[in-house]
Short mmCIF file of C-alpha atoms in Angstrom, two decimals:
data_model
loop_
_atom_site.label_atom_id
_atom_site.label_comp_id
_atom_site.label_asym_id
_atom_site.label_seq_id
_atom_site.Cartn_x
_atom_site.Cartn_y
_atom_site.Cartn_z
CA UNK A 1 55.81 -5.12 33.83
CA UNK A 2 53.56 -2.71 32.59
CA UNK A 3 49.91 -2.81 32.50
CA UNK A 4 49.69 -3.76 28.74
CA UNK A 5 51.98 -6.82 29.25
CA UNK A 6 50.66 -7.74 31.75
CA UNK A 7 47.21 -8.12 30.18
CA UNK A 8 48.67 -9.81 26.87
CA UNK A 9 49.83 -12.16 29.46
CA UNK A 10 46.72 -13.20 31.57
CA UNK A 11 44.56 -12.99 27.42
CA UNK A 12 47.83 -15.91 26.43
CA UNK A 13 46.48 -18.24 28.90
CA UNK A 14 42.99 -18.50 28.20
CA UNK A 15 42.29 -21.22 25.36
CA UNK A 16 41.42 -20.78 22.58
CA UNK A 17 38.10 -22.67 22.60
CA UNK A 18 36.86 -19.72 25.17
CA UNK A 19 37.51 -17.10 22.47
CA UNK A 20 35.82 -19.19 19.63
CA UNK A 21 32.86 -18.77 22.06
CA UNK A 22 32.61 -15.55 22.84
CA UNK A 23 33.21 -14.41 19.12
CA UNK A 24 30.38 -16.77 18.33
CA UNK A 25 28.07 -15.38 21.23
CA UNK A 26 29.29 -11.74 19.66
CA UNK A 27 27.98 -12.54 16.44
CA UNK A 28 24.97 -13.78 18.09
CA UNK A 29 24.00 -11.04 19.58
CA UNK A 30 24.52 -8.82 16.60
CA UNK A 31 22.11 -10.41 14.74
CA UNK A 32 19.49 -10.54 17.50
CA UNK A 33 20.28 -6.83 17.63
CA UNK A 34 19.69 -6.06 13.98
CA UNK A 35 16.38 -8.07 13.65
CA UNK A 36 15.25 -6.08 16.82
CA UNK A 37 16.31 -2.74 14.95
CA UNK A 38 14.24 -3.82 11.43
CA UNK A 39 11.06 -4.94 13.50
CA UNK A 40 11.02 -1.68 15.53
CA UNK A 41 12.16 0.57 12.83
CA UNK A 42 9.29 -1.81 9.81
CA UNK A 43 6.16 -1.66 12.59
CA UNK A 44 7.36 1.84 13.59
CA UNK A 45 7.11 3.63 10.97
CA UNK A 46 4.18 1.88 9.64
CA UNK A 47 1.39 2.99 11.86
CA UNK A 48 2.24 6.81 13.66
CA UNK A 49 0.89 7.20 17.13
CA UNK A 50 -2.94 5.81 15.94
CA UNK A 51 -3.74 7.78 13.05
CA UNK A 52 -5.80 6.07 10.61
CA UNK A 53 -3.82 5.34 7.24
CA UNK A 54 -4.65 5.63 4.21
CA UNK A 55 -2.59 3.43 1.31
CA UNK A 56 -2.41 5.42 -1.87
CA UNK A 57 -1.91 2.47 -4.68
CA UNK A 58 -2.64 2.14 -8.66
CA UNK A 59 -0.62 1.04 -11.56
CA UNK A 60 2.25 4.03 -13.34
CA UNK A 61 1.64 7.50 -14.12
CA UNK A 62 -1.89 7.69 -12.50
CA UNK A 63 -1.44 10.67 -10.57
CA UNK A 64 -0.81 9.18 -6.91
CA UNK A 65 1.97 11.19 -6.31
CA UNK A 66 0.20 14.40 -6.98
CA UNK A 67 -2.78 12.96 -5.20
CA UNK A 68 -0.23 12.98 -2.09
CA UNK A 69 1.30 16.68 -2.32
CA UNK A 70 -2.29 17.47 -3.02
CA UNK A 71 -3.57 16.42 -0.24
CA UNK A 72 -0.72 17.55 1.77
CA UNK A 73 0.27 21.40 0.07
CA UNK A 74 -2.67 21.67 -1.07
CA UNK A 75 -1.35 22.33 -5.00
CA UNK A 76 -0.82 20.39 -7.69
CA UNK A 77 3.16 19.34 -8.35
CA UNK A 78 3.94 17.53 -11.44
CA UNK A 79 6.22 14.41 -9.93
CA UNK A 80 8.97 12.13 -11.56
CA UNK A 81 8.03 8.38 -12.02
CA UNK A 82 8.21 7.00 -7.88
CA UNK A 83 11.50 4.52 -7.60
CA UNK A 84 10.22 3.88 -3.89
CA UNK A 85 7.48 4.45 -1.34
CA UNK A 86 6.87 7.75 0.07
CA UNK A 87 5.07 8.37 3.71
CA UNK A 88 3.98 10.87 5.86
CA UNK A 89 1.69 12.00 8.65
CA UNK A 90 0.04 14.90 8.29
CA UNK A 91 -3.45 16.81 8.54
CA UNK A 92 -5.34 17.34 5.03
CA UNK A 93 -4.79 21.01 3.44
CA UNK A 94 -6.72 23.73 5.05
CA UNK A 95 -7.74 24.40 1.45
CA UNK A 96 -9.91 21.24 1.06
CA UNK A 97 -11.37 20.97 4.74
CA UNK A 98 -11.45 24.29 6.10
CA UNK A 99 -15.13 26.07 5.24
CA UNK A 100 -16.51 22.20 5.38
CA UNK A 101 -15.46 20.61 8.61
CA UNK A 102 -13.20 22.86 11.05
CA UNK A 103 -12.35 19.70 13.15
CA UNK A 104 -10.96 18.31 9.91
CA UNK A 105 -8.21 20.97 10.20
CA UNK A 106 -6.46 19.39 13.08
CA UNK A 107 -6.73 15.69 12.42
CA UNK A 108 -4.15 13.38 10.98
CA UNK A 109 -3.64 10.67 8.98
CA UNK A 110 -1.17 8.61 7.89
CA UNK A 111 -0.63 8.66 3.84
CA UNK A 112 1.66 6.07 2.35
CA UNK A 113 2.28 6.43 -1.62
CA UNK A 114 2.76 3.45 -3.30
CA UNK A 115 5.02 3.37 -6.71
CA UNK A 116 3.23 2.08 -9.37
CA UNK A 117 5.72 -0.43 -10.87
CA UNK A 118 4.97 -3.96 -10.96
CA UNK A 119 8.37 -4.69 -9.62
CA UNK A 120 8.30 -2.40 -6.76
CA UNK A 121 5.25 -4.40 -5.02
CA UNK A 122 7.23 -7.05 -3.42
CA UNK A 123 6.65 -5.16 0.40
CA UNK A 124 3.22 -3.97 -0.51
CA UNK A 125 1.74 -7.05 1.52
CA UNK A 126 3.44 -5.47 4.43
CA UNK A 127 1.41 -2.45 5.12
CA UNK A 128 -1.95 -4.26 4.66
CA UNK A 129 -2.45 -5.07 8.26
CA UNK A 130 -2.22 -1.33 9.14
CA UNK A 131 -4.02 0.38 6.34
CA UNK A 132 -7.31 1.48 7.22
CA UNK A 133 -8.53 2.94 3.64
CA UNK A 134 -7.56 2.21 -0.05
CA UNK A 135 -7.50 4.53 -2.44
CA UNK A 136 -6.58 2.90 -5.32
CA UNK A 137 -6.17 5.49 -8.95
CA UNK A 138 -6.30 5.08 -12.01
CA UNK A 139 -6.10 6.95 -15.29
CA UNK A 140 -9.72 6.88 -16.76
CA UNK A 141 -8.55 7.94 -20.24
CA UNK A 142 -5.65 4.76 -20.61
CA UNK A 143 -6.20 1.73 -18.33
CA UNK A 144 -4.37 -1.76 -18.82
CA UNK A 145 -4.10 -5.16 -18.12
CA UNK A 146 -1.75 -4.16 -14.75
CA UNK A 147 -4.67 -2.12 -13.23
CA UNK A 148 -6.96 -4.83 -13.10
CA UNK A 149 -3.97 -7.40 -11.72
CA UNK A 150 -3.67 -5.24 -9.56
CA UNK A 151 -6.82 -4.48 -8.08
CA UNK A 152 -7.77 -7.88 -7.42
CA UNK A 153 -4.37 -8.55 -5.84
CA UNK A 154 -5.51 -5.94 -3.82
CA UNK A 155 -9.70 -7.97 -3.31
CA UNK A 156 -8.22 -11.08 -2.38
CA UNK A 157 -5.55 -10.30 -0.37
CA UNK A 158 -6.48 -11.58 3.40
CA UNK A 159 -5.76 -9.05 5.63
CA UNK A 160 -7.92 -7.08 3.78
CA UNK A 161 -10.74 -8.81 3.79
CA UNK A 162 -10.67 -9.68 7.17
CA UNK A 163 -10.87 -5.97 8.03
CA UNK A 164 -12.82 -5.43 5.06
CA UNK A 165 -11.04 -2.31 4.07
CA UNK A 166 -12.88 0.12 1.94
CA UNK A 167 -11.99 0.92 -1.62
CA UNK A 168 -12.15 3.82 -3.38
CA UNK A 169 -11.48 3.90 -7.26
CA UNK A 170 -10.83 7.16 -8.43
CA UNK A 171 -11.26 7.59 -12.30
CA UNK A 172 -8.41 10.43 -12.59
CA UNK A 173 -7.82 12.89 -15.53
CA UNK A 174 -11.83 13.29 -15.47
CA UNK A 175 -10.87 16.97 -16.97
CA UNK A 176 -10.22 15.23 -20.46
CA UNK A 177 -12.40 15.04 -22.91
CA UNK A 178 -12.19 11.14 -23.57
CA UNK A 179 -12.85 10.76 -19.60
CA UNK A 180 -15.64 8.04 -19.28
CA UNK A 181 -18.32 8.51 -16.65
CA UNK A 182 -18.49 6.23 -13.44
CA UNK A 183 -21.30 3.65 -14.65
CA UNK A 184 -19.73 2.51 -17.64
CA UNK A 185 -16.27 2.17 -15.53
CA UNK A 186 -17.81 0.30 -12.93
CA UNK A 187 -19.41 -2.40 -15.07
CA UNK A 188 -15.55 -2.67 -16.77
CA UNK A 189 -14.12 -3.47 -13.62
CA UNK A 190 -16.62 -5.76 -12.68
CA UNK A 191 -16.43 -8.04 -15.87
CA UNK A 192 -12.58 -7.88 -16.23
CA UNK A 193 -12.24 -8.39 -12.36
CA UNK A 194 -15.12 -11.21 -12.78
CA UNK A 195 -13.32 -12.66 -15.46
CA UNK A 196 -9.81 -12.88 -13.51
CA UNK A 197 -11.95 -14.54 -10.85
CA UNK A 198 -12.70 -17.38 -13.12
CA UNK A 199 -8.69 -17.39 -14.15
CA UNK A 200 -7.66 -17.71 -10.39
CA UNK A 201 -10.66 -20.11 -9.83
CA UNK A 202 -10.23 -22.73 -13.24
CA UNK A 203 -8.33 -26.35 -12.77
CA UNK A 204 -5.34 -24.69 -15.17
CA UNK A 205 -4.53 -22.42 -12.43
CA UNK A 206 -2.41 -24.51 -10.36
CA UNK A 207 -1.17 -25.05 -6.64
CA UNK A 208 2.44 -24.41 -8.05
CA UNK A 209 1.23 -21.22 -9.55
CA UNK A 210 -0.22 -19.82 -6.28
CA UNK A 211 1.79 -17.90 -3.68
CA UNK A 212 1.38 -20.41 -0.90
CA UNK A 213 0.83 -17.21 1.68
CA UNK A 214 -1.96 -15.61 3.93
CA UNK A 215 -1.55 -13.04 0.52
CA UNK A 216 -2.22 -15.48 -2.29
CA UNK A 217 -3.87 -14.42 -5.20
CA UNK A 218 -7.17 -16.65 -4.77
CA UNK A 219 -10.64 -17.11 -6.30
CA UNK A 220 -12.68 -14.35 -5.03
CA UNK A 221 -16.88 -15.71 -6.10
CA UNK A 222 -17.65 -19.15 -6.48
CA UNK A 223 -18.20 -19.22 -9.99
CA UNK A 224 -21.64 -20.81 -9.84
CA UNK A 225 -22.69 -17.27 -8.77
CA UNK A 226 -23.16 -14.22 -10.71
CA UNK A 227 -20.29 -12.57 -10.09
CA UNK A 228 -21.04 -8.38 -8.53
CA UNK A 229 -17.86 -6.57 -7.10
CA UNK A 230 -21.00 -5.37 -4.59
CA UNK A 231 -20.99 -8.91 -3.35
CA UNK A 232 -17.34 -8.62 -2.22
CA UNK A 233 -16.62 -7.97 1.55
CA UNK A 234 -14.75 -4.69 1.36
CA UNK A 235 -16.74 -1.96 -0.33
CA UNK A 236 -15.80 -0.57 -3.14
CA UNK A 237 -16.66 3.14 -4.31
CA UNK A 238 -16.04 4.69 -7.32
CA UNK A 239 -15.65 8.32 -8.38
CA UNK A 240 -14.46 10.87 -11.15
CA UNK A 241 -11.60 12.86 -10.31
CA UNK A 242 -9.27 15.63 -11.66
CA UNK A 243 -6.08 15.75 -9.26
CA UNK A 244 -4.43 18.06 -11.66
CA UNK A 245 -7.36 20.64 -11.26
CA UNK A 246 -7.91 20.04 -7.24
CA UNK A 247 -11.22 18.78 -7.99
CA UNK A 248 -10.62 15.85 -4.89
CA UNK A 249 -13.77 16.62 -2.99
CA UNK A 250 -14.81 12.67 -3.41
CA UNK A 251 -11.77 11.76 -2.24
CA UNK A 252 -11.21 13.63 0.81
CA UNK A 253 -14.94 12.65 1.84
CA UNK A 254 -13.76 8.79 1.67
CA UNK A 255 -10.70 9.86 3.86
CA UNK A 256 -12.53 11.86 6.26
CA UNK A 257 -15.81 9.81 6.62
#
């Protein structure tokens, strides 16, 4: 009998039951496999060997993709609308830190570009436990109803208040004529941000309409208060900005500092 028989002989006499089970134990172990792989490979790549990161959000067409190769190439390159995130670790262009801090030259930090549809936000939440700085853009000649949703996503989000993150707002496209100046921005964003506080904090606003999650959208200021974005815990910065034109100086003090 050769050796193939006679192992298609001893496999006939074990019952079936036994090979139920160890299909079943198979399968097990596959999937304990695979959620092993996505943990390693989600917490991996999200935080590089210690270097601070830096989350790059805002709502479409902002510039936060050219804020990225900016930082990185140290030019500016026009970019398609983002379909997904984009993330890298690098040190900022030698252009931007060289003459002003030399030990700037070597350090790196861990940039993660965020698309700027609505729809693409569902794994957002993710990265807030490992992002050190916001800089959150937006395009000072054209804002909408999306920026603002966004931004206080972004305030009451718990993670992020816990660490108090910093925020920095940068007013892009400041090279246009129709660019507003940073006082009369910041007092926008304070009442439209103060008046989705009272949205999020009024007895319409439901339990069924929150996300019942350590990331709900939640009432920021009691509204008995006057309501200051100063009074928030994460500070909150803002500055003019031309990404187009390099003019990032602002920005890359917020990184660096």
């Amino acid at each position: 009998m050769s050796t193939k028989e006679t192992l298609e002989s001893i496999l006939s006499f074990l019952p079936f039951s036994l090979w139920a089970n160890v299909s079943i134990l198979f399968a097990g172990l596959l999937v304990v496999c695979l959620l092993i792989y996505l943990i390693i490979k989600l917490f991996g790549r999200m935080k590089k060997s210690g270097e601070p990161s830096i989350l790059i959000v805002g709502s479409m067409n902002t510039g936060k993709s050219c804020l990225f190769y900016q930082l990185n190439e140290g030019e500016f390159v026009e970019t398609q609308r983002s379909m997904r995130e984009q993330e890298a670790t690098f040190a900022i262009h030698e252009k931007f830190v060289k003459e002003k801090d030399p030990k700037q030259q070597a350090k790196k930090y861990h940039f993660i570009d965020w698309p700027g549809s609505p729809s693409l936000r569902l794994r957002l939440s993710d990265f807030y436990p490992v992002t050190d700085k916001i800089v959150f853009v937006v395009d000072g000649t054209e804002l909408d109803d999306d920026t603002f949703e966004l931004f206080y996503k972004l305030l009451s989000a718990q993670k992020l208040k816990e660490k108090q993150t910093p925020f920095l707002v940068v007013l892009n496209k400041s090279d246009l004529v129709d660019s507003p100046d940073v006082k009369p921005m910041e007092k926008l964003f304070n009442r439209e941000i103060a008046q989705l506080n009272k949205t999020y904090g009024s007895t319409s606003y439901t339990k069924e309409q929150e996300d019942e999650t350590e990331n709900a959208i939640t009432q920021l200021l009691d509204e008995s208060e006057e309501f200051l974005l100063e009074k928030l815990q994460n500070p909150i910065t803002f500055v003019k900005s031309s990404i187009k034109n390099g003019q990032i100086d602002d920005i890359i003090n917020f990184i660096t500092n």
